[in-house]
Amino acid sequence: MEVIILPSSKEIGVLAADAIEELVRRKPGAVLGLATGSSPLPIYDELARRHDEDGLSFTQAHGFALDEYVGLPLGHHESYREVIRREFTNRMDIAAANVHGPDGTAADILAACDAYEEAIKAAGGVDLQILGVGTNGHIGFNEPGSSLASRTRIKTLQEQTRTDNARFFDSLEDVPHHVVTQGLGTIMDARHVVLVASGAGKAQAVRDFIEGPVTASCPASVLQFHPHATILVDEAAAAELTMAAQYRQTYSSKPAWQGL
Ligand code: F6R
């Protein structure tokens, strides 16, 4: 796990975009794993800027969203398909048909989850997975207690997550109780994972998953087993890290040619 502490979410967005740009220029048909929520927004802003100003192109790229609410009507403003469309797809030149998300409206959710796993596999697997982390340590919507080997499936949100996400809805009652999410095993199959976190509200979760034990009680801790996990945090999110000085020293002496 590489931990990089940066001044703010702006620098996090730039560094994550560097890794995505390097990937897409090297492999135009790359498969990107797309997260929603507020954490990845600076990445999408920076990619959109590079698309507009530097000609960064995604015409052959593919995208797979991490998760989706169950029970929101098709086209709902806060459904993750819509968020991805708004924040990512519509701002780049990626083909809309190449961007997929789990289906939270399917009559047969179990079959839709299996089909989603198959679609990721058929596309060649995720090259770079963007992740945020919940205040309770979730990644995707794999809440504490999730199997570390889980695949795409339906989950029930904890009240802490519903409360955290109520800011996107008119009221807490409007936040769905159920979601479809890639499993921890699915996420672990990505070739490179880039987790971004900012703000003091994430400090405890960041410390727990980076420096605590690997445990289903803190789902993001499974990333300690990932061969290529990059964690980008701002100063506030890094505040509880006991080895912060080491992470800073390691990163400051990293040779530029290594990239992320
Ligand atoms: C979103 C997702 C979630 C969020 C997490 C943090 O697709 O999978 O794990 O990344 O809830 O959300 P924010 O970034 O809004 O704090």
PDB file of C-alpha atoms and ligand atoms in Angstrom:
ATOM      1  CA  MET A   1       0.000   0.000   0.000  1.00  0.00           C
ATOM      2  CA  GLU A   2       1.427   3.377  -0.954  1.00  0.00           C
ATOM      3  CA  VAL A   3       0.148   6.244   1.205  1.00  0.00           C
ATOM      4  CA  ILE A   4       0.577   9.768  -0.166  1.00  0.00           C
ATOM      5  CA  ILE A   5      -0.357  12.793   1.927  1.00  0.00           C
ATOM      6  CA  LEU A   6      -1.201  15.881  -0.112  1.00  0.00           C
ATOM      7  CA  PRO A   7      -2.195  19.424   0.873  1.00  0.00           C
ATOM      8  CA  SER A   8      -5.790  19.282  -0.389  1.00  0.00           C
ATOM      9  CA  SER A   9      -8.332  17.475  -2.555  1.00  0.00           C
ATOM     10  CA  LYS A  10      -7.190  19.589  -5.523  1.00  0.00           C
ATOM     11  CA  GLU A  11      -3.727  17.958  -5.508  1.00  0.00           C
ATOM     12  CA  ILE A  12      -5.373  14.567  -4.931  1.00  0.00           C
ATOM     13  CA  GLY A  13      -7.442  15.103  -8.076  1.00  0.00           C
ATOM     14  CA  VAL A  14      -4.383  16.069 -10.100  1.00  0.00           C
ATOM     15  CA  LEU A  15      -2.284  13.072  -9.009  1.00  0.00           C
ATOM     16  CA  ALA A  16      -5.105  10.574  -9.551  1.00  0.00           C
ATOM     17  CA  ALA A  17      -5.763  12.142 -12.975  1.00  0.00           C
ATOM     18  CA  ASP A  18      -2.048  11.723 -13.779  1.00  0.00           C
ATOM     19  CA  ALA A  19      -2.360   7.957 -13.184  1.00  0.00           C
ATOM     20  CA  ILE A  20      -5.529   7.753 -15.304  1.00  0.00           C
ATOM     21  CA  GLU A  21      -4.022   9.837 -18.094  1.00  0.00           C
ATOM     22  CA  GLU A  22      -0.873   7.690 -18.151  1.00  0.00           C
ATOM     23  CA  LEU A  23      -3.058   4.556 -18.337  1.00  0.00           C
ATOM     24  CA  VAL A  24      -5.380   5.804 -21.075  1.00  0.00           C
ATOM     25  CA  ARG A  25      -2.508   7.113 -23.239  1.00  0.00           C
ATOM     26  CA  ARG A  26      -0.681   3.786 -22.865  1.00  0.00           C
ATOM     27  CA  LYS A  27      -3.826   1.653 -23.231  1.00  0.00           C
ATOM     28  CA  PRO A  28      -6.620   3.566 -25.011  1.00  0.00           C
ATOM     29  CA  GLY A  29      -9.121   0.743 -24.409  1.00  0.00           C
ATOM     30  CA  ALA A  30      -8.509   0.815 -20.643  1.00  0.00           C
ATOM     31  CA  VAL A  31     -11.272  -0.180 -18.240  1.00  0.00           C
ATOM     32  CA  LEU A  32     -11.866   2.387 -15.492  1.00  0.00           C
ATOM     33  CA  GLY A  33     -13.664   1.616 -12.242  1.00  0.00           C
ATOM     34  CA  LEU A  34     -15.764   4.655 -11.367  1.00  0.00           C
ATOM     35  CA  ALA A  35     -16.785   5.729  -7.865  1.00  0.00           C
ATOM     36  CA  THR A  36     -19.448   8.274  -6.980  1.00  0.00           C
ATOM     37  CA  GLY A  37     -19.914  10.408  -3.854  1.00  0.00           C
ATOM     38  CA  SER A  38     -17.971  13.623  -3.319  1.00  0.00           C
ATOM     39  CA  SER A  39     -14.414  12.230  -3.014  1.00  0.00           C
ATOM     40  CA  PRO A  40     -13.757  11.519  -6.726  1.00  0.00           C
ATOM     41  CA  LEU A  41     -15.224  14.810  -7.988  1.00  0.00           C
ATOM     42  CA  PRO A  42     -11.842  16.631  -8.115  1.00  0.00           C
ATOM     43  CA  ILE A  43     -10.535  13.728 -10.261  1.00  0.00           C
ATOM     44  CA  TYR A  44     -13.425  14.040 -12.723  1.00  0.00           C
ATOM     45  CA  ASP A  45     -12.989  17.845 -12.792  1.00  0.00           C
ATOM     46  CA  GLU A  46      -9.317  17.452 -13.625  1.00  0.00           C
ATOM     47  CA  LEU A  47      -9.970  14.791 -16.297  1.00  0.00           C
ATOM     48  CA  ALA A  48     -12.636  17.002 -17.877  1.00  0.00           C
ATOM     49  CA  ARG A  49     -10.177  19.906 -17.921  1.00  0.00           C
ATOM     50  CA  ARG A  50      -7.489  17.747 -19.562  1.00  0.00           C
ATOM     51  CA  HIS A  51     -10.052  16.496 -22.075  1.00  0.00           C
ATOM     52  CA  ASP A  52     -11.060  20.071 -22.979  1.00  0.00           C
ATOM     53  CA  GLU A  53      -7.632  21.688 -22.903  1.00  0.00           C
ATOM     54  CA  ASP A  54      -5.078  18.948 -23.586  1.00  0.00           C
ATOM     55  CA  GLY A  55      -7.005  16.593 -25.862  1.00  0.00           C
ATOM     56  CA  LEU A  56      -7.044  13.705 -23.406  1.00  0.00           C
ATOM     57  CA  SER A  57      -9.358  11.210 -25.099  1.00  0.00           C
ATOM     58  CA  PHE A  58     -11.480   8.358 -23.770  1.00  0.00           C
ATOM     59  CA  THR A  59     -13.094   7.241 -27.047  1.00  0.00           C
ATOM     60  CA  GLN A  60     -12.000   3.628 -26.642  1.00  0.00           C
ATOM     61  CA  ALA A  61     -12.136   3.470 -22.841  1.00  0.00           C
ATOM     62  CA  HIS A  62     -14.723   1.628 -20.761  1.00  0.00           C
ATOM     63  CA  GLY A  63     -16.179   2.469 -17.373  1.00  0.00           C
ATOM     64  CA  PHE A  64     -17.839   0.379 -14.671  1.00  0.00           C
ATOM     65  CA  ALA A  65     -19.507   2.028 -11.695  1.00  0.00           C
ATOM     66  CA  LEU A  66     -18.973   0.553  -8.257  1.00  0.00           C
ATOM     67  CA  ASP A  67     -22.469   0.607  -6.918  1.00  0.00           C
ATOM     68  CA  GLU A  68     -26.069   1.765  -7.208  1.00  0.00           C
ATOM     69  CA  TYR A  69     -29.072   2.418  -5.007  1.00  0.00           C
ATOM     70  CA  VAL A  70     -31.977  -0.017  -5.169  1.00  0.00           C
ATOM     71  CA  GLY A  71     -35.435   1.510  -5.354  1.00  0.00           C
ATOM     72  CA  LEU A  72     -34.715   4.829  -7.056  1.00  0.00           C
ATOM     73  CA  PRO A  73     -36.675   5.245 -10.276  1.00  0.00           C
ATOM     74  CA  LEU A  74     -34.739   5.188 -13.556  1.00  0.00           C
ATOM     75  CA  GLY A  75     -33.280   8.639 -14.207  1.00  0.00           C
ATOM     76  CA  HIS A  76     -33.480   9.764 -10.543  1.00  0.00           C
ATOM     77  CA  HIS A  77     -31.029  12.653 -10.039  1.00  0.00           C
ATOM     78  CA  GLU A  78     -29.140  10.814  -7.264  1.00  0.00           C
ATOM     79  CA  SER A  79     -29.054   7.371  -8.837  1.00  0.00           C
ATOM     80  CA  TYR A  80     -25.394   6.604  -9.409  1.00  0.00           C
ATOM     81  CA  ARG A  81     -25.967   6.007 -13.112  1.00  0.00           C
ATOM     82  CA  GLU A  82     -27.125   9.615 -13.349  1.00  0.00           C
ATOM     83  CA  VAL A  83     -24.268  10.893 -11.180  1.00  0.00           C
ATOM     84  CA  ILE A  84     -21.714   9.090 -13.354  1.00  0.00           C
ATOM     85  CA  ARG A  85     -23.419  10.420 -16.477  1.00  0.00           C
ATOM     86  CA  ARG A  86     -23.328  13.990 -15.122  1.00  0.00           C
ATOM     87  CA  GLU A  87     -19.890  14.019 -13.546  1.00  0.00           C
ATOM     88  CA  PHE A  88     -17.978  11.778 -15.952  1.00  0.00           C
ATOM     89  CA  THR A  89     -19.563  10.474 -19.151  1.00  0.00           C
ATOM     90  CA  ASN A  90     -21.118  13.725 -20.377  1.00  0.00           C
ATOM     91  CA  ARG A  91     -17.907  15.672 -19.813  1.00  0.00           C
ATOM     92  CA  MET A  92     -15.554  13.392 -21.768  1.00  0.00           C
ATOM     93  CA  ASP A  93     -15.660  11.799 -25.206  1.00  0.00           C
ATOM     94  CA  ILE A  94     -16.223   8.297 -23.811  1.00  0.00           C
ATOM     95  CA  ALA A  95     -19.006   6.379 -25.600  1.00  0.00           C
ATOM     96  CA  ALA A  96     -22.075   6.295 -23.337  1.00  0.00           C
ATOM     97  CA  ALA A  97     -22.574   2.648 -24.352  1.00  0.00           C
ATOM     98  CA  ASN A  98     -19.158   1.841 -22.844  1.00  0.00           C
ATOM     99  CA  VAL A  99     -20.132   3.092 -19.380  1.00  0.00           C
ATOM    100  CA  HIS A 100     -21.966   0.607 -17.193  1.00  0.00           C
ATOM    101  CA  GLY A 101     -23.449   0.505 -13.724  1.00  0.00           C
ATOM    102  CA  PRO A 102     -25.090  -2.163 -11.579  1.00  0.00           C
ATOM    103  CA  ASP A 103     -28.846  -2.286 -12.215  1.00  0.00           C
ATOM    104  CA  GLY A 104     -30.747  -1.305  -9.098  1.00  0.00           C
ATOM    105  CA  THR A 105     -34.089  -1.531 -10.893  1.00  0.00           C
ATOM    106  CA  ALA A 106     -33.804  -5.113 -12.211  1.00  0.00           C
ATOM    107  CA  ALA A 107     -36.707  -7.437 -11.451  1.00  0.00           C
ATOM    108  CA  ASP A 108     -34.163 -10.191 -10.856  1.00  0.00           C
ATOM    109  CA  ILE A 109     -31.422  -8.448  -8.883  1.00  0.00           C
ATOM    110  CA  LEU A 110     -29.395 -11.627  -8.330  1.00  0.00           C
ATOM    111  CA  ALA A 111     -29.217 -12.345 -12.057  1.00  0.00           C
ATOM    112  CA  ALA A 112     -28.346  -8.698 -12.737  1.00  0.00           C
ATOM    113  CA  CYS A 113     -25.472  -8.902 -10.218  1.00  0.00           C
ATOM    114  CA  ASP A 114     -24.088 -12.032 -11.898  1.00  0.00           C
ATOM    115  CA  ALA A 115     -24.434 -10.367 -15.302  1.00  0.00           C
ATOM    116  CA  TYR A 116     -22.505  -7.345 -14.026  1.00  0.00           C
ATOM    117  CA  GLU A 117     -19.621  -9.545 -12.878  1.00  0.00           C
ATOM    118  CA  GLU A 118     -19.621 -11.215 -16.307  1.00  0.00           C
ATOM    119  CA  ALA A 119     -19.619  -7.856 -18.096  1.00  0.00           C
ATOM    120  CA  ILE A 120     -16.556  -6.687 -16.143  1.00  0.00           C
ATOM    121  CA  LYS A 121     -14.804  -9.935 -16.974  1.00  0.00           C
ATOM    122  CA  ALA A 122     -15.781  -9.738 -20.660  1.00  0.00           C
ATOM    123  CA  ALA A 123     -14.315  -6.222 -20.861  1.00  0.00           C
ATOM    124  CA  GLY A 124     -10.980  -7.623 -19.634  1.00  0.00           C
ATOM    125  CA  GLY A 125     -11.244  -6.614 -15.960  1.00  0.00           C
ATOM    126  CA  VAL A 126     -10.782  -3.225 -14.356  1.00  0.00           C
ATOM    127  CA  ASP A 127      -7.393  -1.604 -14.988  1.00  0.00           C
ATOM    128  CA  LEU A 128      -7.746   1.236 -12.502  1.00  0.00           C
ATOM    129  CA  GLN A 129     -10.410   1.403  -9.818  1.00  0.00           C
ATOM    130  CA  ILE A 130     -11.165   4.764  -8.206  1.00  0.00           C
ATOM    131  CA  LEU A 131     -12.429   4.424  -4.627  1.00  0.00           C
ATOM    132  CA  GLY A 132     -13.645   6.639  -1.822  1.00  0.00           C
ATOM    133  CA  VAL A 133     -14.051   5.392   1.741  1.00  0.00           C
ATOM    134  CA  GLY A 134     -17.040   5.714   4.058  1.00  0.00           C
ATOM    135  CA  THR A 135     -16.726   7.063   7.603  1.00  0.00           C
ATOM    136  CA  ASN A 136     -17.358   3.466   8.729  1.00  0.00           C
ATOM    137  CA  GLY A 137     -14.600   2.077   6.494  1.00  0.00           C
ATOM    138  CA  HIS A 138     -16.814   0.872   3.633  1.00  0.00           C
ATOM    139  CA  ILE A 139     -15.608   0.785   0.028  1.00  0.00           C
ATOM    140  CA  GLY A 140     -18.225   0.548  -2.676  1.00  0.00           C
ATOM    141  CA  PHE A 141     -21.209  -0.106  -0.452  1.00  0.00           C
ATOM    142  CA  ASN A 142     -19.521  -3.017   1.305  1.00  0.00           C
ATOM    143  CA  GLU A 143     -20.557  -2.169   4.824  1.00  0.00           C
ATOM    144  CA  PRO A 144     -18.727  -3.471   7.934  1.00  0.00           C
ATOM    145  CA  GLY A 145     -19.243  -7.216   8.178  1.00  0.00           C
ATOM    146  CA  SER A 146     -19.039  -7.730   4.400  1.00  0.00           C
ATOM    147  CA  SER A 147     -17.206 -10.839   3.293  1.00  0.00           C
ATOM    148  CA  LEU A 148     -13.697  -9.991   2.186  1.00  0.00           C
ATOM    149  CA  ALA A 149     -14.277 -12.343  -0.780  1.00  0.00           C
ATOM    150  CA  SER A 150     -17.707 -10.945  -1.755  1.00  0.00           C
ATOM    151  CA  ARG A 151     -18.855 -10.367  -5.337  1.00  0.00           C
ATOM    152  CA  THR A 152     -21.499  -7.991  -6.739  1.00  0.00           C
ATOM    153  CA  ARG A 153     -24.678  -8.369  -4.672  1.00  0.00           C
ATOM    154  CA  ILE A 154     -27.438  -6.548  -2.833  1.00  0.00           C
ATOM    155  CA  LYS A 155     -26.577  -5.007   0.567  1.00  0.00           C
ATOM    156  CA  THR A 156     -28.395  -3.075   3.278  1.00  0.00           C
ATOM    157  CA  LEU A 157     -26.941   0.319   4.163  1.00  0.00           C
ATOM    158  CA  GLN A 158     -26.039   1.057   7.764  1.00  0.00           C
ATOM    159  CA  GLU A 159     -27.766   4.039   9.322  1.00  0.00           C
ATOM    160  CA  GLN A 160     -24.399   5.839   9.527  1.00  0.00           C
ATOM    161  CA  THR A 161     -24.049   5.622   5.734  1.00  0.00           C
ATOM    162  CA  ARG A 162     -27.669   6.682   5.121  1.00  0.00           C
ATOM    163  CA  THR A 163     -27.096   9.666   7.412  1.00  0.00           C
ATOM    164  CA  ASP A 164     -23.788  10.530   5.689  1.00  0.00           C
ATOM    165  CA  ASN A 165     -25.485  10.396   2.279  1.00  0.00           C
ATOM    166  CA  ALA A 166     -28.633  12.293   3.317  1.00  0.00           C
ATOM    167  CA  ARG A 167     -26.868  15.485   2.156  1.00  0.00           C
ATOM    168  CA  PHE A 168     -27.484  14.417  -1.448  1.00  0.00           C
ATOM    169  CA  PHE A 169     -31.242  13.948  -0.880  1.00  0.00           C
ATOM    170  CA  ASP A 170     -34.098  16.166   0.363  1.00  0.00           C
ATOM    171  CA  SER A 171     -34.321  14.217   3.615  1.00  0.00           C
ATOM    172  CA  LEU A 172     -32.980  11.122   5.370  1.00  0.00           C
ATOM    173  CA  GLU A 173     -36.205   9.249   4.582  1.00  0.00           C
ATOM    174  CA  ASP A 174     -35.445   9.590   0.876  1.00  0.00           C
ATOM    175  CA  VAL A 175     -32.123   7.696   1.164  1.00  0.00           C
ATOM    176  CA  PRO A 176     -32.697   4.106   0.047  1.00  0.00           C
ATOM    177  CA  HIS A 177     -31.986   1.273   2.483  1.00  0.00           C
ATOM    178  CA  HIS A 178     -30.693  -1.104  -0.165  1.00  0.00           C
ATOM    179  CA  VAL A 179     -27.927  -0.981  -2.745  1.00  0.00           C
ATOM    180  CA  VAL A 180     -26.191  -3.157  -5.292  1.00  0.00           C
ATOM    181  CA  THR A 181     -22.421  -3.039  -4.983  1.00  0.00           C
ATOM    182  CA  GLN A 182     -19.360  -4.676  -6.429  1.00  0.00           C
ATOM    183  CA  GLY A 183     -18.022  -6.977  -3.733  1.00  0.00           C
ATOM    184  CA  LEU A 184     -14.684  -6.697  -1.992  1.00  0.00           C
ATOM    185  CA  GLY A 185     -13.472  -9.647  -4.073  1.00  0.00           C
ATOM    186  CA  THR A 186     -14.582  -7.816  -7.227  1.00  0.00           C
ATOM    187  CA  ILE A 187     -12.736  -4.654  -6.198  1.00  0.00           C
ATOM    188  CA  MET A 188      -9.629  -6.661  -5.301  1.00  0.00           C
ATOM    189  CA  ASP A 189      -9.513  -8.005  -8.877  1.00  0.00           C
ATOM    190  CA  ALA A 190      -8.788  -4.514 -10.247  1.00  0.00           C
ATOM    191  CA  ARG A 191      -5.172  -4.232 -11.375  1.00  0.00           C
ATOM    192  CA  HIS A 192      -4.614  -0.905  -9.623  1.00  0.00           C
ATOM    193  CA  VAL A 193      -6.817   0.707  -6.965  1.00  0.00           C
ATOM    194  CA  VAL A 194      -6.590   4.406  -6.186  1.00  0.00           C
ATOM    195  CA  LEU A 195      -8.464   5.365  -3.016  1.00  0.00           C
ATOM    196  CA  VAL A 196      -8.953   9.060  -2.301  1.00  0.00           C
ATOM    197  CA  ALA A 197     -10.084  10.605   0.984  1.00  0.00           C
ATOM    198  CA  SER A 198     -10.222  14.136   2.281  1.00  0.00           C
ATOM    199  CA  GLY A 199     -11.475  15.946   5.347  1.00  0.00           C
ATOM    200  CA  ALA A 200     -11.316  15.328   9.088  1.00  0.00           C
ATOM    201  CA  GLY A 201     -14.449  13.176   8.971  1.00  0.00           C
ATOM    202  CA  LYS A 202     -12.424  10.440   7.238  1.00  0.00           C
ATOM    203  CA  ALA A 203      -9.408  10.504   9.589  1.00  0.00           C
ATOM    204  CA  GLN A 204     -10.484   7.603  11.811  1.00  0.00           C
ATOM    205  CA  ALA A 205     -11.523   5.360   8.898  1.00  0.00           C
ATOM    206  CA  VAL A 206      -8.259   6.171   7.096  1.00  0.00           C
ATOM    207  CA  ARG A 207      -6.178   5.221  10.116  1.00  0.00           C
ATOM    208  CA  ASP A 208      -8.203   2.046  10.715  1.00  0.00           C
ATOM    209  CA  PHE A 209      -7.907   0.683   7.203  1.00  0.00           C
ATOM    210  CA  ILE A 210      -4.269   1.626   6.620  1.00  0.00           C
ATOM    211  CA  GLU A 211      -2.770   0.847  10.023  1.00  0.00           C
ATOM    212  CA  GLY A 212      -5.336  -1.354  11.741  1.00  0.00           C
ATOM    213  CA  PRO A 213      -5.856  -5.097  11.328  1.00  0.00           C
ATOM    214  CA  VAL A 214      -7.360  -6.572   8.161  1.00  0.00           C
ATOM    215  CA  THR A 215     -10.916  -7.245   9.235  1.00  0.00           C
ATOM    216  CA  ALA A 216     -14.424  -7.377   7.794  1.00  0.00           C
ATOM    217  CA  SER A 217     -15.284  -4.800  10.474  1.00  0.00           C
ATOM    218  CA  CYS A 218     -13.308  -2.285   8.391  1.00  0.00           C
ATOM    219  CA  PRO A 219     -13.884  -3.390   4.776  1.00  0.00           C
ATOM    220  CA  ALA A 220     -11.300  -1.028   3.226  1.00  0.00           C
ATOM    221  CA  SER A 221      -8.593  -2.825   5.248  1.00  0.00           C
ATOM    222  CA  VAL A 222      -8.767  -5.648   2.668  1.00  0.00           C
ATOM    223  CA  LEU A 223      -6.720  -3.317   0.444  1.00  0.00           C
ATOM    224  CA  GLN A 224      -3.700  -4.207   2.595  1.00  0.00           C
ATOM    225  CA  PHE A 225      -3.720  -7.431   0.561  1.00  0.00           C
ATOM    226  CA  HIS A 226      -3.841  -5.627  -2.790  1.00  0.00           C
ATOM    227  CA  PRO A 227      -0.557  -5.752  -4.735  1.00  0.00           C
ATOM    228  CA  HIS A 228      -1.045  -2.248  -6.166  1.00  0.00           C
ATOM    229  CA  ALA A 229      -3.067   0.054  -3.918  1.00  0.00           C
ATOM    230  CA  THR A 230      -2.443   3.801  -3.903  1.00  0.00           C
ATOM    231  CA  ILE A 231      -4.004   5.854  -1.117  1.00  0.00           C
ATOM    232  CA  LEU A 232      -4.213   9.615  -1.631  1.00  0.00           C
ATOM    233  CA  VAL A 233      -5.273  11.597   1.440  1.00  0.00           C
ATOM    234  CA  ASP A 234      -5.280  15.251   2.396  1.00  0.00           C
ATOM    235  CA  GLU A 235      -3.759  16.556   5.628  1.00  0.00           C
ATOM    236  CA  ALA A 236      -7.041  16.438   7.541  1.00  0.00           C
ATOM    237  CA  ALA A 237      -7.793  12.839   6.546  1.00  0.00           C
ATOM    238  CA  ALA A 238      -4.193  11.891   7.431  1.00  0.00           C
ATOM    239  CA  ALA A 239      -4.374  13.437  10.911  1.00  0.00           C
ATOM    240  CA  GLU A 240      -4.688  10.120  12.790  1.00  0.00           C
ATOM    241  CA  LEU A 241      -1.986   8.211  10.906  1.00  0.00           C
ATOM    242  CA  THR A 242       0.788   7.183  13.293  1.00  0.00           C
ATOM    243  CA  MET A 243       3.295   6.581  10.476  1.00  0.00           C
ATOM    244  CA  ALA A 244       2.606   9.834   8.604  1.00  0.00           C
ATOM    245  CA  ALA A 245       6.257  10.928   8.789  1.00  0.00           C
ATOM    246  CA  GLN A 246       7.359   7.696   7.101  1.00  0.00           C
ATOM    247  CA  TYR A 247       4.764   8.004   4.328  1.00  0.00           C
ATOM    248  CA  ARG A 248       5.873  11.583   3.649  1.00  0.00           C
ATOM    249  CA  GLN A 249       9.556  10.658   3.634  1.00  0.00           C
ATOM    250  CA  THR A 250       9.019   7.666   1.335  1.00  0.00           C
ATOM    251  CA  TYR A 251       6.995   9.697  -1.144  1.00  0.00           C
ATOM    252  CA  SER A 252       9.385  12.652  -1.160  1.00  0.00           C
ATOM    253  CA  SER A 253      12.266  10.350  -2.091  1.00  0.00           C
ATOM    254  CA  LYS A 254      10.315   8.379  -4.712  1.00  0.00           C
ATOM    255  CA  PRO A 255      11.890   8.465  -8.181  1.00  0.00           C
ATOM    256  CA  ALA A 256       9.642  10.372 -10.620  1.00  0.00           C
ATOM    257  CA  TRP A 257       9.867   7.618 -13.265  1.00  0.00           C
ATOM    258  CA  GLN A 258       7.950   5.221 -11.010  1.00  0.00           C
ATOM    259  CA  GLY A 259       4.636   7.066 -11.333  1.00  0.00           C
ATOM    260  CA  LEU A 260       1.829   5.764  -9.151  1.00  0.00           C
TER     261      LEU A 260
HETATM  262  C1  F6R B   1     -19.555   5.588  -3.995  1.00  0.00           C
HETATM  263  C2  F6R B   1     -19.007   4.631  -3.064  1.00  0.00           C
HETATM  264  C3  F6R B   1     -18.811   4.942  -1.608  1.00  0.00           C
HETATM  265  C4  F6R B   1     -18.193   6.326  -1.370  1.00  0.00           C
HETATM  266  C5  F6R B   1     -18.069   6.583   0.119  1.00  0.00           C
HETATM  267  C6  F6R B   1     -17.504   7.950   0.402  1.00  0.00           C
HETATM  268  O1  F6R B   1     -19.628   5.020  -5.283  1.00  0.00           O
HETATM  269  O2  F6R B   1     -18.726   3.555  -3.466  1.00  0.00           O
HETATM  270  O3  F6R B   1     -17.969   3.969  -1.044  1.00  0.00           O
HETATM  271  O4  F6R B   1     -16.957   6.390  -1.990  1.00  0.00           O
HETATM  272  O5  F6R B   1     -19.325   6.473   0.718  1.00  0.00           O
HETATM  273  O6  F6R B   1     -18.403   8.927  -0.037  1.00  0.00           O
HETATM  274  P1  F6R B   1     -17.966  10.442  -0.159  1.00  0.00           P
HETATM  275  O7  F6R B   1     -16.900  10.511  -1.161  1.00  0.00           O
HETATM  276  O8  F6R B   1     -19.212  11.163  -0.604  1.00  0.00           O
HETATM  277  O9  F6R B   1     -17.500  10.855   1.198  1.00  0.00           O
END
